[in-house]
Coordinates of C-alpha atoms in Angstrom, one line a residue:
Chain D
Q1 CA 8.7 -5.0 -14.2
K2 CA 5.2 -5.4 -12.9
E3 CA 2.8 -3.5 -15.0
V4 CA -0.9 -2.5 -15.1
E5 CA -2.3 -1.5 -18.4
Q6 CA -5.3 0.6 -19.1
N7 CA -6.6 2.4 -22.2
S8 CA -6.1 6.1 -21.5
G9 CA -9.3 7.0 -23.4
P10 CA -11.3 9.2 -23.3
L11 CA -14.1 6.7 -23.2
S12 CA -17.2 8.6 -24.1
V13 CA -20.7 7.1 -23.3
P14 CA -24.1 8.7 -23.3
E15 CA -26.0 9.3 -20.1
G16 CA -27.8 6.2 -19.0
A17 CA -25.6 3.8 -20.9
I18 CA -23.2 1.2 -19.4
A19 CA -19.5 2.2 -19.2
S20 CA -17.0 -0.7 -19.4
L21 CA -13.5 0.0 -18.2
N22 CA -10.8 -2.6 -18.6
C23 CA -7.4 -3.4 -17.1
T24 CA -4.8 -6.1 -17.6
Y25 CA -1.9 -6.8 -15.3
S26 CA 1.4 -8.7 -15.7
D27 CA 2.0 -10.2 -12.3
R28 CA 0.3 -13.5 -12.3
G29 CA 0.7 -13.8 -8.5
S30 CA -1.4 -10.7 -7.8
Q31 CA -4.0 -11.2 -5.1
S32 CA -6.2 -8.1 -4.8
F33 CA -7.5 -5.6 -7.2
F34 CA -8.9 -2.1 -6.8
W35 CA -10.7 0.5 -8.8
Y36 CA -10.3 4.2 -7.8
R37 CA -12.0 7.2 -9.2
Q38 CA -10.1 10.5 -9.5
Y39 CA -11.7 13.7 -10.4
S40 CA -9.5 16.4 -12.0
G41 CA -7.4 18.1 -9.3
K42 CA -8.6 15.7 -6.6
S43 CA -7.1 12.6 -5.0
P44 CA -8.1 9.0 -5.8
E45 CA -11.2 7.7 -4.2
L46 CA -11.8 3.9 -3.7
I47 CA -14.8 2.6 -5.7
M48 CA -14.5 -1.1 -5.6
F49 CA -12.1 -3.9 -4.6
I50 CA -12.2 -7.6 -5.6
Y51 CA -10.2 -10.6 -4.5
S52 CA -11.8 -13.6 -6.1
N53 CA -12.6 -14.6 -9.6
G54 CA -16.1 -13.6 -10.8
D55 CA -18.3 -10.6 -10.3
K56 CA -18.8 -8.3 -7.4
E57 CA -21.6 -5.8 -7.4
D58 CA -22.1 -2.6 -5.4
G59 CA -24.9 -0.3 -6.5
R60 CA -24.3 0.8 -10.1
F61 CA -20.8 -0.6 -10.1
T62 CA -19.7 -4.2 -10.9
A63 CA -16.1 -5.4 -10.8
Q64 CA -15.2 -8.4 -12.7
L65 CA -12.0 -10.5 -12.2
N66 CA -10.5 -13.2 -14.4
K67 CA -7.2 -14.3 -12.9
A68 CA -6.5 -16.8 -15.7
S69 CA -6.6 -14.1 -18.2
Q70 CA -5.0 -11.5 -15.9
Y71 CA -7.9 -9.2 -16.5
V72 CA -10.1 -7.0 -14.3
S73 CA -12.9 -4.7 -15.4
L74 CA -15.3 -2.2 -14.0
L75 CA -18.9 -1.8 -15.3
I76 CA -20.8 1.4 -14.5
R77 CA -24.5 1.0 -15.1
D78 CA -26.9 4.0 -15.8
S79 CA -23.9 6.3 -16.3
Q80 CA -24.3 9.8 -15.0
P81 CA -22.4 13.0 -15.9
S82 CA -21.1 13.0 -12.3
D83 CA -19.3 9.7 -13.2
S84 CA -17.0 11.6 -15.6
A85 CA -13.6 11.2 -14.1
T86 CA -10.4 9.2 -14.5
Y87 CA -10.7 5.6 -13.3
L88 CA -7.5 4.0 -11.9
C89 CA -6.9 0.3 -11.8
A90 CA -4.6 -0.9 -9.0
V91 CA -3.1 -4.3 -8.3
N92 CA -1.6 -5.8 -5.2
P93 CA 0.9 -8.6 -5.4
A94 CA 0.8 -11.6 -3.1
V95 CA 1.5 -10.4 0.4
E96 CA 2.5 -12.0 3.6
T97 CA 0.5 -11.6 6.7
G98 CA 1.3 -8.2 8.3
T99 CA 3.0 -6.7 5.4
A100 CA 1.8 -3.4 3.8
S101 CA 0.2 -3.2 0.4
K102 CA 2.4 -2.2 -2.5
L103 CA -0.2 -1.3 -5.1
T104 CA 0.8 -0.9 -8.7
F105 CA -1.4 1.6 -10.6
G106 CA -2.3 1.9 -14.2
T107 CA -2.3 5.3 -15.9
G108 CA -6.1 5.5 -15.7
T109 CA -8.9 5.7 -18.2
R110 CA -10.7 9.0 -18.6
L111 CA -14.5 8.5 -18.8
Q112 CA -16.7 11.2 -20.3
V113 CA -20.5 10.8 -19.8
T114 CA -22.3 12.9 -22.3
L115 CA -25.8 14.4 -22.0
Chain O
E1 CA -11.5 14.8 12.2
T2 CA -11.6 11.7 10.1
G3 CA -9.7 10.2 7.1
V4 CA -6.3 11.2 5.9
T5 CA -5.3 14.8 6.1
Q6 CA -2.4 16.4 4.2
T7 CA -0.9 19.8 4.6
P8 CA -0.2 22.1 2.9
R9 CA -2.6 21.7 -0.1
H10 CA -0.3 23.8 -2.3
L11 CA 3.4 24.5 -2.1
V12 CA 5.7 26.6 -4.3
M13 CA 9.3 26.4 -3.5
G14 CA 12.6 27.3 -5.0
M15 CA 15.3 24.8 -5.8
T16 CA 17.4 25.9 -2.7
N17 CA 14.5 25.8 -0.2
K18 CA 13.8 23.2 2.5
K19 CA 10.2 22.3 3.2
S20 CA 8.2 19.5 4.7
L21 CA 4.9 17.8 3.8
K22 CA 2.7 16.5 6.6
C23 CA 0.2 13.7 6.6
E24 CA -2.0 12.5 9.5
Q25 CA -4.4 9.6 9.5
H26 CA -7.3 9.1 11.8
L27 CA -8.3 5.6 10.6
G28 CA -6.3 3.5 13.0
H29 CA -4.2 2.1 10.2
N30 CA -0.7 0.7 10.6
A31 CA 0.7 1.3 7.2
M32 CA 1.4 4.7 5.6
Y33 CA 2.6 5.6 2.1
W34 CA 3.9 8.4 -0.1
Y35 CA 3.0 8.4 -3.8
K36 CA 4.0 10.8 -6.5
Q37 CA 1.6 11.6 -9.3
S38 CA 2.9 13.4 -12.4
A39 CA 0.9 14.2 -15.6
K40 CA 0.5 11.3 -18.0
K41 CA 2.2 8.9 -15.6
P42 CA 0.8 6.3 -13.2
L43 CA 1.0 6.9 -9.5
E44 CA 4.6 6.1 -8.4
L45 CA 5.1 4.5 -5.0
M46 CA 7.9 6.4 -3.1
F47 CA 8.0 5.1 0.5
V48 CA 6.1 2.6 2.6
Y49 CA 6.0 2.5 6.4
N50 CA 4.6 -0.5 8.2
F51 CA 4.2 -0.2 12.0
K52 CA 6.5 2.9 11.9
E53 CA 9.3 0.9 10.1
Q54 CA 10.3 1.9 6.5
T55 CA 9.7 -1.2 4.4
E56 CA 10.0 0.3 0.9
N57 CA 12.2 3.0 -0.7
N58 CA 11.4 2.8 -4.3
S59 CA 14.8 4.2 -5.6
V60 CA 13.8 7.7 -4.5
P61 CA 16.5 10.4 -4.7
S62 CA 17.9 11.4 -1.4
R63 CA 16.5 15.0 -1.7
F64 CA 13.3 13.4 -0.5
S65 CA 13.5 12.2 3.1
P66 CA 10.6 10.5 4.8
E67 CA 9.9 10.4 8.6
C68 CA 7.3 8.4 10.4
P69 CA 7.3 9.2 14.2
N70 CA 4.2 7.0 14.8
S71 CA 1.6 5.1 13.0
S72 CA -0.6 8.2 12.6
H73 CA 1.9 10.7 11.2
L74 CA 4.1 10.8 8.2
F75 CA 6.3 13.5 6.9
L76 CA 8.2 14.1 3.6
H77 CA 11.1 16.4 4.0
L78 CA 12.2 18.2 0.8
H79 CA 15.5 19.9 0.0
T80 CA 17.3 21.1 -3.2
L81 CA 14.5 19.8 -5.4
Q82 CA 14.5 20.0 -9.2
P83 CA 11.7 21.4 -11.4
E84 CA 10.9 17.9 -12.6
D85 CA 9.9 17.1 -9.0
S86 CA 6.8 19.3 -9.5
A87 CA 3.9 16.9 -9.0
L88 CA 1.0 16.0 -6.8
Y89 CA 2.2 14.2 -3.7
L90 CA -0.3 11.8 -2.1
C91 CA -0.2 10.3 1.3
A92 CA -2.2 7.1 1.9
S93 CA -2.8 4.7 4.7
S94 CA -4.1 1.1 5.0
Q95 CA -4.4 -1.7 7.4
P96 CA -2.0 -4.6 6.5
P97 CA -1.9 -6.9 4.8
S98 CA -4.2 -6.2 1.9
S99 CA -6.8 -3.6 2.8
P100 CA -7.4 -0.8 0.3
L101 CA -5.4 2.4 0.4
H102 CA -7.1 5.5 1.6
F103 CA -5.7 8.7 0.1
G104 CA -5.3 12.2 1.5
N105 CA -6.2 15.2 -0.6
G106 CA -2.6 15.6 -1.8
T107 CA -0.1 18.4 -1.9
R108 CA 0.4 20.1 -5.2
L109 CA 4.1 21.0 -5.3
T110 CA 5.6 23.4 -7.8
V111 CA 9.4 23.8 -7.8
T112 CA 10.6 27.0 -9.5

């Protein structure tokens, strides 16, 4: 059973602080990793994706991947109240050229940014 | 119109009804997906279509029947559902092999 584990939260951070969201996965052969944001009652929205070990930055968001430890994280700098949402980690196993993705999702971490 | 569009947004149906969910994508992708999202559970992959061919049926009960007439359209036909099938049904598309999934707004289904 391939699993993606996330702390359900809520993770509460004050406005302006750094929010750190973590995810571990069980399939060592996983190749690509995604973070989605989901507001209550809405569909998931892609925030970041990362394929290689190390850090990837996009604006206030940084994704970090450590394949040896089977660990991926999302940092949100200068957190805003509008960042309050559930953040879903998704992992894609090794895929052959031309095959569709088969993402496995975690249950998500609920982030609350307080004023 | 851009992105992934799902209709209807909300659906209430009785256990003996037959209904269909529709999904259309305008992203030029070749893979389409149905996911189910229930409270307190991770998104569950139901079906995958790659270039109109079904490549994944994740042990979904036969009361759910997918149809993919072309790479832009995906349907989920529903019949004799159970109350536990009430959930948010999400359609997504991607470009194989490993591009991110883009989700539609979902259909909130309630089975009474």
